[in-house]
Amino acid sequence: MPPAKKRPRAYDFPRTRTAVLAQFAHVQAAVRALTPGQLALPGLGEWTVRELAAHMTAVPERASQELELPEPPGPKPQLTLLEWPFSTAAGAKGIADDAKALAAARPDLDVLYAETAARFDELVPADAGDRLVTTRAGTMRLGDFLVTRTFELVVHTDDLHRATGLDIPYDRQALAACTRLLADALADKAPGGSVEVRVPPFAVVQCIGGPKHTRGTPPNVVETDPLTWIRLATGRTPWTQALESAQVSASGERADLAPLLPLTG
């Protein structure tokens, strides 16, 4: 019999909404400080830093746009939060094209960021977590969709940091939500109890089928910090590189996550 999957983690909608705005404000301040030379640097893949920065405004804007439209038919969402990370690869080409077009159409990034934040604050109420919205992969609860917005903002904040060297703060709630979503996605992808994955201070999950650990120190343990875990789970850092640089510790014969990573496209 396959291992039973645990009940999905619950996220507080008002706190998630606040986290989106807080992390977006951190990014806005960083983008405001970028020089023309920095904006022209390579950002992510084929994107320049300018195009990456423009794309980050589309992250909260997607929620604003959806709430201007009629609610899609329900009553249940087509896509759960834990299914979302595995659906991201399908829309990558369209997202890349949209980012390039947005950067070209809106050269004044400071104005674009200010407008985006104001629209989100106005259009996304603090009590609409169960409303359905449409995503590229299917309908989702707004509460779940905003968790994916924290994921996108945190991941791209790190991309922006690595492209420019700027030290950009992370909102604690946003970083926690991103870390927990990816940890839970791993446990959902490889259910079991033979390996314990620790990402202090935000997440501990058990995964991978085999002998289940119940007491004492687990025989198979993986431990790392939140940003390293996010880079591993999104393919920014290869598993072997993280091990060799001591960014992650893995003890036990089953503590090899390489076959399961990355979790996103």
mmCIF file of C-alpha atoms in Angstrom:
data_model
loop_
_atom_site.group_PDB
_atom_site.id
_atom_site.type_symbol
_atom_site.label_atom_id
_atom_site.label_comp_id
_atom_site.label_asym_id
_atom_site.label_seq_id
_atom_site.Cartn_x
_atom_site.Cartn_y
_atom_site.Cartn_z
ATOM 1 C CA MET A 1 0.000 0.000 0.000
ATOM 2 C CA PRO A 2 1.449 3.441 -0.898
ATOM 3 C CA PRO A 3 2.117 5.873 1.982
ATOM 4 C CA ALA A 4 -0.839 8.050 2.934
ATOM 5 C CA LYS A 5 -0.456 11.708 2.006
ATOM 6 C CA LYS A 6 -0.841 14.269 4.727
ATOM 7 C CA ARG A 7 -3.482 16.961 4.814
ATOM 8 C CA PRO A 8 -2.273 20.080 2.955
ATOM 9 C CA ARG A 9 -0.797 22.853 5.083
ATOM 10 C CA ALA A 10 -3.111 25.805 5.781
ATOM 11 C CA TYR A 11 -1.994 29.394 5.104
ATOM 12 C CA ASP A 12 -3.525 32.465 6.700
ATOM 13 C CA PHE A 13 -4.868 34.564 3.822
ATOM 14 C CA PRO A 14 -4.488 38.069 5.331
ATOM 15 C CA ARG A 15 -0.909 37.274 6.360
ATOM 16 C CA THR A 16 -0.095 35.952 2.898
ATOM 17 C CA ARG A 17 -1.570 39.066 1.302
ATOM 18 C CA THR A 18 0.546 41.244 3.601
ATOM 19 C CA ALA A 19 3.633 39.168 2.734
ATOM 20 C CA VAL A 20 3.113 39.725 -1.000
ATOM 21 C CA LEU A 21 2.940 43.490 -0.504
ATOM 22 C CA ALA A 22 5.930 43.506 1.864
ATOM 23 C CA GLN A 23 8.210 41.508 -0.425
ATOM 24 C CA PHE A 24 7.118 43.538 -3.441
ATOM 25 C CA ALA A 25 8.035 46.716 -1.553
ATOM 26 C CA HIS A 26 11.515 45.333 -0.846
ATOM 27 C CA VAL A 27 11.983 44.609 -4.537
ATOM 28 C CA GLN A 28 10.628 48.011 -5.536
ATOM 29 C CA ALA A 29 13.215 49.743 -3.345
ATOM 30 C CA ALA A 30 16.001 47.643 -4.849
ATOM 31 C CA VAL A 31 14.899 48.254 -8.440
ATOM 32 C CA ARG A 32 14.705 51.990 -7.764
ATOM 33 C CA ALA A 33 18.406 51.923 -6.857
ATOM 34 C CA LEU A 34 19.556 50.116 -10.025
ATOM 35 C CA THR A 35 21.704 52.060 -12.481
ATOM 36 C CA PRO A 36 21.217 51.880 -16.279
ATOM 37 C CA GLY A 37 24.307 49.704 -16.429
ATOM 38 C CA GLN A 38 22.905 47.254 -13.884
ATOM 39 C CA LEU A 39 19.548 47.118 -15.673
ATOM 40 C CA ALA A 40 21.379 46.037 -18.843
ATOM 41 C CA LEU A 41 23.179 43.147 -17.103
ATOM 42 C CA PRO A 42 22.168 39.510 -17.714
ATOM 43 C CA GLY A 43 19.315 38.752 -15.328
ATOM 44 C CA LEU A 44 17.855 35.261 -15.663
ATOM 45 C CA GLY A 45 18.244 33.038 -18.704
ATOM 46 C CA GLU A 46 17.796 35.270 -21.723
ATOM 47 C CA TRP A 47 16.348 38.115 -19.642
ATOM 48 C CA THR A 48 18.223 41.262 -18.786
ATOM 49 C CA VAL A 49 17.918 42.633 -15.264
ATOM 50 C CA ARG A 50 15.401 45.152 -16.638
ATOM 51 C CA GLU A 51 13.246 42.351 -18.043
ATOM 52 C CA LEU A 52 13.504 40.368 -14.807
ATOM 53 C CA ALA A 53 12.466 43.455 -12.825
ATOM 54 C CA ALA A 54 9.550 44.060 -15.177
ATOM 55 C CA HIS A 55 8.431 40.447 -14.852
ATOM 56 C CA MET A 56 8.316 40.783 -11.072
ATOM 57 C CA THR A 57 5.537 43.354 -11.386
ATOM 58 C CA ALA A 58 3.485 40.748 -13.266
ATOM 59 C CA VAL A 59 3.571 38.470 -10.202
ATOM 60 C CA PRO A 60 1.095 40.445 -8.025
ATOM 61 C CA GLU A 61 -0.562 41.966 -11.083
ATOM 62 C CA ARG A 62 -1.899 38.554 -12.105
ATOM 63 C CA ALA A 63 -3.997 38.483 -8.928
ATOM 64 C CA SER A 64 -5.254 42.023 -9.516
ATOM 65 C CA GLN A 65 -6.253 41.233 -13.093
ATOM 66 C CA GLU A 66 -8.114 38.081 -12.078
ATOM 67 C CA LEU A 67 -10.173 39.943 -9.497
ATOM 68 C CA GLU A 68 -11.322 42.397 -12.162
ATOM 69 C CA LEU A 69 -12.885 39.457 -14.038
ATOM 70 C CA PRO A 70 -15.964 37.374 -13.167
ATOM 71 C CA GLU A 71 -15.211 34.407 -10.936
ATOM 72 C CA PRO A 72 -14.665 31.239 -13.008
ATOM 73 C CA PRO A 73 -17.140 28.396 -12.563
ATOM 74 C CA GLY A 74 -16.604 26.108 -9.551
ATOM 75 C CA PRO A 75 -17.338 24.946 -7.033
ATOM 76 C CA LYS A 76 -13.931 23.245 -6.707
ATOM 77 C CA PRO A 77 -10.550 24.396 -8.049
ATOM 78 C CA GLN A 78 -8.921 22.433 -10.860
ATOM 79 C CA LEU A 79 -5.422 22.909 -9.439
ATOM 80 C CA THR A 80 -4.293 22.460 -5.837
ATOM 81 C CA LEU A 81 -1.447 24.382 -4.251
ATOM 82 C CA LEU A 82 0.839 21.322 -4.125
ATOM 83 C CA GLU A 83 0.202 20.603 -7.813
ATOM 84 C CA TRP A 84 1.154 24.140 -8.823
ATOM 85 C CA PRO A 85 4.997 23.871 -8.622
ATOM 86 C CA PHE A 86 4.950 20.989 -11.089
ATOM 87 C CA SER A 87 2.808 22.949 -13.570
ATOM 88 C CA THR A 88 5.098 25.959 -13.975
ATOM 89 C CA ALA A 89 7.210 24.688 -16.878
ATOM 90 C CA ALA A 90 4.288 24.661 -19.323
ATOM 91 C CA GLY A 91 3.904 28.447 -19.392
ATOM 92 C CA ALA A 92 7.607 29.379 -19.393
ATOM 93 C CA LYS A 93 7.801 30.510 -23.036
ATOM 94 C CA GLY A 94 4.747 32.758 -22.779
ATOM 95 C CA ILE A 95 5.995 34.272 -19.525
ATOM 96 C CA ALA A 96 9.396 35.057 -21.078
ATOM 97 C CA ASP A 97 7.795 36.776 -24.067
ATOM 98 C CA ASP A 98 5.449 38.776 -21.823
ATOM 99 C CA ALA A 99 8.358 39.995 -19.682
ATOM 100 C CA LYS A 100 10.311 41.254 -22.681
ATOM 101 C CA ALA A 101 7.231 43.041 -24.037
ATOM 102 C CA LEU A 102 6.418 44.619 -20.681
ATOM 103 C CA ALA A 103 9.976 45.888 -20.195
ATOM 104 C CA ALA A 104 9.893 47.492 -23.631
ATOM 105 C CA ALA A 105 6.447 49.055 -23.146
ATOM 106 C CA ARG A 106 7.046 50.371 -19.608
ATOM 107 C CA PRO A 107 10.601 51.786 -19.368
ATOM 108 C CA ASP A 108 9.853 53.738 -16.154
ATOM 109 C CA LEU A 109 10.017 50.845 -13.704
ATOM 110 C CA ASP A 110 9.449 53.001 -10.630
ATOM 111 C CA VAL A 111 6.072 54.158 -11.940
ATOM 112 C CA LEU A 112 5.198 50.602 -12.980
ATOM 113 C CA TYR A 113 5.994 49.261 -9.494
ATOM 114 C CA ALA A 114 3.987 52.017 -7.787
ATOM 115 C CA GLU A 115 0.952 51.384 -9.999
ATOM 116 C CA THR A 116 1.177 47.619 -9.473
ATOM 117 C CA ALA A 117 1.331 47.904 -5.680
ATOM 118 C CA ALA A 118 -1.591 50.344 -5.590
ATOM 119 C CA ARG A 119 -3.752 48.103 -7.796
ATOM 120 C CA PHE A 120 -3.036 45.026 -5.687
ATOM 121 C CA ASP A 121 -3.823 46.859 -2.461
ATOM 122 C CA GLU A 122 -7.105 48.134 -3.920
ATOM 123 C CA LEU A 123 -8.314 45.076 -5.824
ATOM 124 C CA VAL A 124 -7.253 42.155 -3.608
ATOM 125 C CA PRO A 125 -9.449 42.156 -0.481
ATOM 126 C CA ALA A 126 -8.265 40.610 2.756
ATOM 127 C CA ASP A 127 -11.269 38.281 3.045
ATOM 128 C CA ALA A 128 -11.519 36.548 -0.345
ATOM 129 C CA GLY A 129 -9.272 33.518 0.100
ATOM 130 C CA ASP A 130 -11.839 31.018 -1.194
ATOM 131 C CA ARG A 131 -12.641 32.900 -4.398
ATOM 132 C CA LEU A 132 -11.561 31.021 -7.530
ATOM 133 C CA VAL A 133 -9.126 32.595 -9.994
ATOM 134 C CA THR A 134 -7.804 31.390 -13.328
ATOM 135 C CA THR A 135 -4.134 30.458 -13.777
ATOM 136 C CA ARG A 136 -2.249 29.133 -16.792
ATOM 137 C CA ALA A 137 -2.697 25.578 -15.466
ATOM 138 C CA GLY A 138 -6.289 25.789 -14.217
ATOM 139 C CA THR A 139 -8.449 27.447 -11.583
ATOM 140 C CA MET A 140 -7.150 27.870 -8.026
ATOM 141 C CA ARG A 141 -8.335 29.306 -4.752
ATOM 142 C CA LEU A 142 -7.168 32.897 -4.385
ATOM 143 C CA GLY A 143 -5.621 32.003 -1.020
ATOM 144 C CA ASP A 144 -3.486 29.324 -2.690
ATOM 145 C CA PHE A 145 -2.678 31.584 -5.617
ATOM 146 C CA LEU A 146 -1.290 34.258 -3.294
ATOM 147 C CA VAL A 147 1.030 31.646 -1.760
ATOM 148 C CA THR A 148 2.374 31.089 -5.281
ATOM 149 C CA ARG A 149 2.878 34.862 -5.528
ATOM 150 C CA THR A 150 5.137 34.767 -2.455
ATOM 151 C CA PHE A 151 7.019 31.899 -4.096
ATOM 152 C CA GLU A 152 7.560 33.862 -7.330
ATOM 153 C CA LEU A 153 8.615 37.033 -5.524
ATOM 154 C CA VAL A 154 11.082 35.271 -3.215
ATOM 155 C CA VAL A 155 12.650 33.181 -5.995
ATOM 156 C CA HIS A 156 13.068 36.204 -8.270
ATOM 157 C CA THR A 157 14.336 38.364 -5.412
ATOM 158 C CA ASP A 158 17.165 35.859 -5.138
ATOM 159 C CA ASP A 159 17.642 35.939 -8.930
ATOM 160 C CA LEU A 160 17.873 39.737 -8.790
ATOM 161 C CA HIS A 161 20.387 39.546 -5.939
ATOM 162 C CA ARG A 162 22.591 37.080 -7.802
ATOM 163 C CA ALA A 163 22.452 39.158 -11.003
ATOM 164 C CA THR A 164 23.257 42.521 -9.405
ATOM 165 C CA GLY A 165 24.882 41.822 -6.031
ATOM 166 C CA LEU A 166 22.279 43.940 -4.242
ATOM 167 C CA ASP A 167 21.325 42.775 -0.757
ATOM 168 C CA ILE A 168 17.519 42.715 -0.867
ATOM 169 C CA PRO A 169 15.595 41.912 2.346
ATOM 170 C CA TYR A 170 13.217 38.964 2.558
ATOM 171 C CA ASP A 171 9.911 39.345 4.313
ATOM 172 C CA ARG A 172 9.885 36.530 6.880
ATOM 173 C CA GLN A 173 6.343 35.402 6.067
ATOM 174 C CA ALA A 174 7.048 35.379 2.319
ATOM 175 C CA LEU A 175 10.262 33.393 2.767
ATOM 176 C CA ALA A 176 8.503 30.954 5.094
ATOM 177 C CA ALA A 177 5.627 30.372 2.661
ATOM 178 C CA CYS A 178 7.988 29.773 -0.255
ATOM 179 C CA THR A 179 10.138 27.366 1.764
ATOM 180 C CA ARG A 180 7.166 25.414 3.096
ATOM 181 C CA LEU A 181 5.456 25.156 -0.287
ATOM 182 C CA LEU A 182 8.545 23.583 -1.847
ATOM 183 C CA ALA A 183 9.135 21.266 1.122
ATOM 184 C CA ASP A 184 5.523 20.092 1.037
ATOM 185 C CA ALA A 185 5.724 19.640 -2.753
ATOM 186 C CA LEU A 186 8.717 17.341 -2.258
ATOM 187 C CA ALA A 187 6.817 15.284 0.320
ATOM 188 C CA ASP A 188 3.843 15.108 -2.042
ATOM 189 C CA LYS A 189 6.034 14.023 -4.974
ATOM 190 C CA ALA A 190 7.811 11.292 -2.988
ATOM 191 C CA PRO A 191 5.539 10.309 -0.085
ATOM 192 C CA GLY A 192 7.029 8.227 2.667
ATOM 193 C CA GLY A 193 8.834 8.445 5.967
ATOM 194 C CA SER A 194 12.365 7.175 5.425
ATOM 195 C CA VAL A 195 14.050 10.578 4.920
ATOM 196 C CA GLU A 196 13.601 13.706 7.012
ATOM 197 C CA VAL A 197 14.223 17.017 5.235
ATOM 198 C CA ARG A 198 14.887 19.942 7.561
ATOM 199 C CA VAL A 199 14.886 23.579 6.452
ATOM 200 C CA PRO A 200 15.095 25.518 9.713
ATOM 201 C CA PRO A 201 13.410 27.554 10.926
ATOM 202 C CA PHE A 202 10.483 27.044 8.553
ATOM 203 C CA ALA A 203 9.940 23.438 7.500
ATOM 204 C CA VAL A 204 10.469 19.778 8.396
ATOM 205 C CA VAL A 205 8.975 17.079 6.179
ATOM 206 C CA GLN A 206 9.370 13.348 5.747
ATOM 207 C CA CYS A 207 9.511 11.805 2.301
ATOM 208 C CA ILE A 208 10.601 8.817 0.192
ATOM 209 C CA GLY A 209 9.215 5.350 0.720
ATOM 210 C CA GLY A 210 11.021 2.836 2.919
ATOM 211 C CA PRO A 211 11.357 2.048 6.628
ATOM 212 C CA LYS A 212 9.525 4.747 8.555
ATOM 213 C CA HIS A 213 11.299 6.569 11.358
ATOM 214 C CA THR A 214 9.275 7.171 14.527
ATOM 215 C CA ARG A 215 11.657 7.831 17.456
ATOM 216 C CA GLY A 216 15.086 9.314 18.112
ATOM 217 C CA THR A 217 17.445 10.654 15.470
ATOM 218 C CA PRO A 218 16.315 9.698 11.940
ATOM 219 C CA PRO A 219 18.815 7.507 10.025
ATOM 220 C CA ASN A 220 18.392 9.583 6.850
ATOM 221 C CA VAL A 221 18.473 13.368 7.228
ATOM 222 C CA VAL A 222 18.857 16.243 4.780
ATOM 223 C CA GLU A 223 19.322 19.730 6.228
ATOM 224 C CA THR A 224 19.914 23.119 4.632
ATOM 225 C CA ASP A 225 18.974 26.781 4.914
ATOM 226 C CA PRO A 226 15.880 28.307 3.228
ATOM 227 C CA LEU A 227 17.632 30.030 0.298
ATOM 228 C CA THR A 228 19.746 26.983 -0.533
ATOM 229 C CA TRP A 229 16.626 24.815 -0.398
ATOM 230 C CA ILE A 230 14.775 27.188 -2.723
ATOM 231 C CA ARG A 231 17.713 27.190 -5.158
ATOM 232 C CA LEU A 232 17.847 23.383 -5.077
ATOM 233 C CA ALA A 233 14.109 22.965 -5.542
ATOM 234 C CA THR A 234 13.986 25.394 -8.481
ATOM 235 C CA GLY A 235 17.117 24.141 -10.219
ATOM 236 C CA ARG A 236 19.208 27.246 -9.527
ATOM 237 C CA THR A 237 21.776 25.125 -7.640
ATOM 238 C CA PRO A 238 22.562 21.490 -8.545
ATOM 239 C CA TRP A 239 22.398 18.943 -5.725
ATOM 240 C CA THR A 240 26.025 17.851 -6.135
ATOM 241 C CA GLN A 241 27.254 21.450 -6.037
ATOM 242 C CA ALA A 242 25.356 22.144 -2.818
ATOM 243 C CA LEU A 243 26.831 19.011 -1.217
ATOM 244 C CA GLU A 244 30.395 19.785 -2.308
ATOM 245 C CA SER A 245 30.174 23.351 -1.012
ATOM 246 C CA ALA A 246 28.648 22.202 2.307
ATOM 247 C CA GLN A 247 25.483 24.222 1.684
ATOM 248 C CA VAL A 248 23.475 21.086 2.418
ATOM 249 C CA SER A 249 24.195 18.128 4.699
ATOM 250 C CA ALA A 250 22.889 14.659 3.837
ATOM 251 C CA SER A 251 23.379 11.663 6.120
ATOM 252 C CA GLY A 252 22.145 8.135 5.508
ATOM 253 C CA GLU A 253 22.078 5.896 2.446
ATOM 254 C CA ARG A 254 18.648 7.170 1.346
ATOM 255 C CA ALA A 255 19.423 10.896 1.817
ATOM 256 C CA ASP A 256 19.950 11.649 -1.864
ATOM 257 C CA LEU A 257 17.400 14.062 -3.286
ATOM 258 C CA ALA A 258 19.109 14.418 -6.682
ATOM 259 C CA PRO A 259 16.596 12.168 -8.534
ATOM 260 C CA LEU A 260 13.698 14.327 -7.219
ATOM 261 C CA LEU A 261 15.104 17.758 -8.006
ATOM 262 C CA PRO A 262 14.290 20.276 -9.305
ATOM 263 C CA LEU A 263 10.607 20.399 -8.391
ATOM 264 C CA THR A 264 9.745 23.233 -10.781
ATOM 265 C CA GLY A 265 10.343 23.717 -14.490
#
